[in-house]
Short mmCIF file of N, CA and C in Angstrom, two decimals:
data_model
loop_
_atom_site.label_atom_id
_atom_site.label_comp_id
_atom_site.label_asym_id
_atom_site.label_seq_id
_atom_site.Cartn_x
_atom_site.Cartn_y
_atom_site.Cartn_z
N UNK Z 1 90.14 62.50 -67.71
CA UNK Z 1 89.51 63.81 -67.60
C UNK Z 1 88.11 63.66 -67.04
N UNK Z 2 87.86 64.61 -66.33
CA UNK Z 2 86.38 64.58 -65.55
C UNK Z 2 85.80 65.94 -65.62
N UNK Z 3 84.41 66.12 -66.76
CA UNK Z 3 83.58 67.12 -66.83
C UNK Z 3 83.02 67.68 -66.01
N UNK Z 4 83.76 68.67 -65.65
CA UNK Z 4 83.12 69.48 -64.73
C UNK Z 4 81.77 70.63 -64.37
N UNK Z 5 80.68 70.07 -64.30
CA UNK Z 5 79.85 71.17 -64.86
C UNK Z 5 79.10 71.95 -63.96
N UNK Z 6 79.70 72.24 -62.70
CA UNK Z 6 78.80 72.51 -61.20
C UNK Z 6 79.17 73.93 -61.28
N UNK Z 7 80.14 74.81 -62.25
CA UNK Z 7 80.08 76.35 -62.25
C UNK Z 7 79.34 76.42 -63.60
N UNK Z 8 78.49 77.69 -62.89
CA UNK Z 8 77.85 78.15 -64.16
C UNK Z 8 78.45 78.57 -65.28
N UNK Z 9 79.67 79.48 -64.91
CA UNK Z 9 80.35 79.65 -65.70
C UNK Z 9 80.54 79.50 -66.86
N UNK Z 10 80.50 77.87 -66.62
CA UNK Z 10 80.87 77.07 -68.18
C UNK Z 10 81.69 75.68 -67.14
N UNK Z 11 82.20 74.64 -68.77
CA UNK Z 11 82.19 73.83 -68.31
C UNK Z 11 83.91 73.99 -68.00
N UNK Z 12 84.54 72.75 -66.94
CA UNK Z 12 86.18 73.00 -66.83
C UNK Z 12 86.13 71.43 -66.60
N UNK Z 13 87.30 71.09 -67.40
CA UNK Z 13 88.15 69.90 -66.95
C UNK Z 13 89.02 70.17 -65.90
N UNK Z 14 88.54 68.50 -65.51
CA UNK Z 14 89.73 67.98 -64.17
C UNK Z 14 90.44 67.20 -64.42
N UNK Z 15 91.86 67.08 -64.35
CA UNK Z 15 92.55 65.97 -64.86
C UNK Z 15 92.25 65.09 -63.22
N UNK Z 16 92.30 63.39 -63.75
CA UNK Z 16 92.29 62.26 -63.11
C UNK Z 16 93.02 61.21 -63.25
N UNK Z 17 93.26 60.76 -62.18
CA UNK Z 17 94.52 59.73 -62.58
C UNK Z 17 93.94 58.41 -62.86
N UNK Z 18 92.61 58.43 -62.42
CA UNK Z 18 91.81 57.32 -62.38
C UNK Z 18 91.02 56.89 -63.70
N UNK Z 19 90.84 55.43 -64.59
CA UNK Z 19 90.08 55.23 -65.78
C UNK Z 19 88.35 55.51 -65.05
N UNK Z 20 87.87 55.82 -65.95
CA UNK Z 20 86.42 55.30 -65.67
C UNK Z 20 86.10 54.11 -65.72
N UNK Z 21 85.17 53.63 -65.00
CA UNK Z 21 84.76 52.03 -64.76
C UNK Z 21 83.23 51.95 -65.21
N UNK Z 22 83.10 51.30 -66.07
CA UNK Z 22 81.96 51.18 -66.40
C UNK Z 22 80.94 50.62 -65.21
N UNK Z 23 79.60 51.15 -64.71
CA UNK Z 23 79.10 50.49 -63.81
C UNK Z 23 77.91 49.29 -64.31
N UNK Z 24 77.90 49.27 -65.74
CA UNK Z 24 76.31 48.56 -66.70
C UNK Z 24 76.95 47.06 -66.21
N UNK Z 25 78.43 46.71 -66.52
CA UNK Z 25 78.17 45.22 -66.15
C UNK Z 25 77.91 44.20 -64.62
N UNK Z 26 78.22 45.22 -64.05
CA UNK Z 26 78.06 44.73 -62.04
C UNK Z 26 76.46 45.09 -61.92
N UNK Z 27 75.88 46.45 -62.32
CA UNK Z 27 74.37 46.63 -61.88
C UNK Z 27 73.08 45.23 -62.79
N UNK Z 28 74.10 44.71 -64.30
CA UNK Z 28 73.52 43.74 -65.05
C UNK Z 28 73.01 42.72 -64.27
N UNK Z 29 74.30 42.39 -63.68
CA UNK Z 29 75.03 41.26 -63.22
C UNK Z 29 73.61 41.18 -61.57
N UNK Z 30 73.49 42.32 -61.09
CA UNK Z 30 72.94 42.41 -60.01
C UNK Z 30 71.25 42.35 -59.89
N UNK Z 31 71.07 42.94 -61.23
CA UNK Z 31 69.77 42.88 -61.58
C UNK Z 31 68.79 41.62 -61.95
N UNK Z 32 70.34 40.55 -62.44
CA UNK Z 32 69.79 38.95 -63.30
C UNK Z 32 68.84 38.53 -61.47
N UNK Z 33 69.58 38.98 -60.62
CA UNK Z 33 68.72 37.99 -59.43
C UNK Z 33 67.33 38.73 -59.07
N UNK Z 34 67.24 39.80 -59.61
CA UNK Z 34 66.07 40.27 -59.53
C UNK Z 34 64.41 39.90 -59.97
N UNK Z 35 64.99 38.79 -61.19
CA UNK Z 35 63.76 38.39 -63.03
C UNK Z 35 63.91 36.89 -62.30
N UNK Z 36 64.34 36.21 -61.24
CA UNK Z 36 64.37 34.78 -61.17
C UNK Z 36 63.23 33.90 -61.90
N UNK Z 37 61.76 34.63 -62.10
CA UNK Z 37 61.01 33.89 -63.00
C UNK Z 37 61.04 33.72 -64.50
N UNK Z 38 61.83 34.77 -65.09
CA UNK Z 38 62.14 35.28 -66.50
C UNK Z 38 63.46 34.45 -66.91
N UNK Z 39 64.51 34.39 -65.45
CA UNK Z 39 65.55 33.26 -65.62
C UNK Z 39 65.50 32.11 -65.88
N UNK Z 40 64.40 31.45 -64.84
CA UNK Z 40 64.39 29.95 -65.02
C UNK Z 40 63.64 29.94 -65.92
N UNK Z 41 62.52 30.74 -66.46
CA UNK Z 41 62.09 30.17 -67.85
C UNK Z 41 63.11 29.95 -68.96
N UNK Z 42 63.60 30.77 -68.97
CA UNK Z 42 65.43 30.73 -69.94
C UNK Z 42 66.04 29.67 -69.99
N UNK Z 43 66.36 29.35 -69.17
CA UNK Z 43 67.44 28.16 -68.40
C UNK Z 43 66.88 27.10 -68.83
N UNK Z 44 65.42 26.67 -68.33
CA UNK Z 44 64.42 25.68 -68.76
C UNK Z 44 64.11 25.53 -70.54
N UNK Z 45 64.37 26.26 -71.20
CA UNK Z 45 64.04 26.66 -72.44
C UNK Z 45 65.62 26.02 -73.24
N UNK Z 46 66.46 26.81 -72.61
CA UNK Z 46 68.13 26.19 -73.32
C UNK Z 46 68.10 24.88 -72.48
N UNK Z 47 67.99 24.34 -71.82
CA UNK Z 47 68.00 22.76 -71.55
C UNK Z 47 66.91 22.15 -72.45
N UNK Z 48 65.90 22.51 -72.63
CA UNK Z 48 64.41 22.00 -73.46
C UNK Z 48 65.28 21.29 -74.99
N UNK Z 49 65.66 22.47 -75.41
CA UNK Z 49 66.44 22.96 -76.90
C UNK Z 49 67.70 22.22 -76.97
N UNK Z 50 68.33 21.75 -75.76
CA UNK Z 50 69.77 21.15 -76.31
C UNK Z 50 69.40 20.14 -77.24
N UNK Z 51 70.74 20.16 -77.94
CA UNK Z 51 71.38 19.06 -79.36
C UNK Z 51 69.82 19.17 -80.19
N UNK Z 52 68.76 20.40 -80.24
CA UNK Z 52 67.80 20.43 -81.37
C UNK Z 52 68.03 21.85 -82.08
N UNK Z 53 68.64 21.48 -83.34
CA UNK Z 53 69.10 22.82 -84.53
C UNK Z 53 68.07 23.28 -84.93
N UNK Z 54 68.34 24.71 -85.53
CA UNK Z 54 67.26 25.78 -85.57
C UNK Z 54 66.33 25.63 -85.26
N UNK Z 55 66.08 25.66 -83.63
CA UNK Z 55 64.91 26.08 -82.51
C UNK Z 55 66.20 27.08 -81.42
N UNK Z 56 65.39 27.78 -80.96
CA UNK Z 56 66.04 28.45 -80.16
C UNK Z 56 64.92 29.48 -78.83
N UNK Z 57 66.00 30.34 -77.95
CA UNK Z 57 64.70 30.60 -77.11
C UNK Z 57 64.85 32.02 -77.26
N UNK Z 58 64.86 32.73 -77.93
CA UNK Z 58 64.73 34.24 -78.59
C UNK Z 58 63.51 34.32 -77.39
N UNK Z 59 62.56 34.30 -77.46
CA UNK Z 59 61.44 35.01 -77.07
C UNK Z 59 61.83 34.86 -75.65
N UNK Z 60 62.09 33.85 -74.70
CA UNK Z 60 62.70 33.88 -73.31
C UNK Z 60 63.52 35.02 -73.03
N UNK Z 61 65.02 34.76 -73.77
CA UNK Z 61 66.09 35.48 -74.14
C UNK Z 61 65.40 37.15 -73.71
N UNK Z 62 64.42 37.45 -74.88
CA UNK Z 62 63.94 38.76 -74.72
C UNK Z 62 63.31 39.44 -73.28
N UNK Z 63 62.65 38.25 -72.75
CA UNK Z 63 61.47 38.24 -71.60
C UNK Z 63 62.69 38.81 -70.43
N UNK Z 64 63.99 37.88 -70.32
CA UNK Z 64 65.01 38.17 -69.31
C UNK Z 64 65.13 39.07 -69.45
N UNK Z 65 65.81 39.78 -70.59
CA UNK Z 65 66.83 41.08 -70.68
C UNK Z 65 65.37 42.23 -70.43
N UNK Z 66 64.26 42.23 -71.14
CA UNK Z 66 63.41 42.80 -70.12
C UNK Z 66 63.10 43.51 -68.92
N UNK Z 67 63.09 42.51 -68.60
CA UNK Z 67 62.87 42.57 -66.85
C UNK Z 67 63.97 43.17 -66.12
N UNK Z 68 65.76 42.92 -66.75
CA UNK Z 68 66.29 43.22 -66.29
C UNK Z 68 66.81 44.36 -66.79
N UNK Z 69 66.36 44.79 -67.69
CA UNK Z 69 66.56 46.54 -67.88
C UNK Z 69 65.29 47.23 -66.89
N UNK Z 70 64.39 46.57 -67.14
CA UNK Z 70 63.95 47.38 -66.04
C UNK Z 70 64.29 47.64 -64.65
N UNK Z 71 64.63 47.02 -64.30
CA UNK Z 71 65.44 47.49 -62.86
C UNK Z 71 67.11 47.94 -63.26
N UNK Z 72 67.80 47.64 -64.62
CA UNK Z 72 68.92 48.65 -64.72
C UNK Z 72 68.96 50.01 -64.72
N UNK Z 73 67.64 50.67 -65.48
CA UNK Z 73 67.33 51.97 -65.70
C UNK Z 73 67.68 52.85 -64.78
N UNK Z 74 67.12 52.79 -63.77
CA UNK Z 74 67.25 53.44 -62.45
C UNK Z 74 68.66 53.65 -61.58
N UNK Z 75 69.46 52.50 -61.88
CA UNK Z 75 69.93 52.30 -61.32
C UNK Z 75 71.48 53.00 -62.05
N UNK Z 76 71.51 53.06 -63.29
CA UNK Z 76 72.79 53.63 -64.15
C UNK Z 76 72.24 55.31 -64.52
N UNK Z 77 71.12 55.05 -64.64
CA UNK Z 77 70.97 56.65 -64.38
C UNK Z 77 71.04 57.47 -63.50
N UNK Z 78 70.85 56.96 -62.11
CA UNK Z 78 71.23 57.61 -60.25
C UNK Z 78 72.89 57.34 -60.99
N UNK Z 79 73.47 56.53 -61.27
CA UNK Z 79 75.29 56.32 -61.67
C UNK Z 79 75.37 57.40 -62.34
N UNK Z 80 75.14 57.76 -63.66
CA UNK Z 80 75.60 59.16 -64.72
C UNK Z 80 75.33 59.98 -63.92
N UNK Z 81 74.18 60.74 -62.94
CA UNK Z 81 74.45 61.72 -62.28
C UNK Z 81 75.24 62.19 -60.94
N UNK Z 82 76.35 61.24 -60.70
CA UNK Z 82 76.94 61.91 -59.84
C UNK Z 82 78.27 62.59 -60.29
#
């Protein structure tokens, strides 16, 4: 079903034969090459840390996903409005 909301009217369903596709994991996916400095600190951080128990790179971890919501924002919100 696809919400139709372009008559004032009110709202009307459309039946679709098609699933919805989520677009968050391809724009994710597209965004990681965007933070390349936020990455390799990451990367550098889980190689630093191998075979050493409770240390970890949380604060990297955070710095990536960061950076890369910031350039998701834009980009899934131009997606929900069409």
């Amino acid at each position: 079903f696809v919400l139709d909301t372009s008559f004032q009217s009110g709202f009307h369903i459309i039946m679709s034969d098609e699933e919805p596709v989520d677009p968050m994991p391809r724009i994710r996916k597209e965004c990681v090459k965007t933070c390349p400095g936020p990455l390799a600190n990451y990367e550098a951080c889980k190689e630093r840390i191998k075979n050493k128990p409770g240390v970890s790179c949380e604060i990297w971890y955070y710095e990536l996903h960061h950076c890369v919501d910031k350039c998701v924002a834009p980009k899934i919100f131009a997606a929900t409005k069409e």
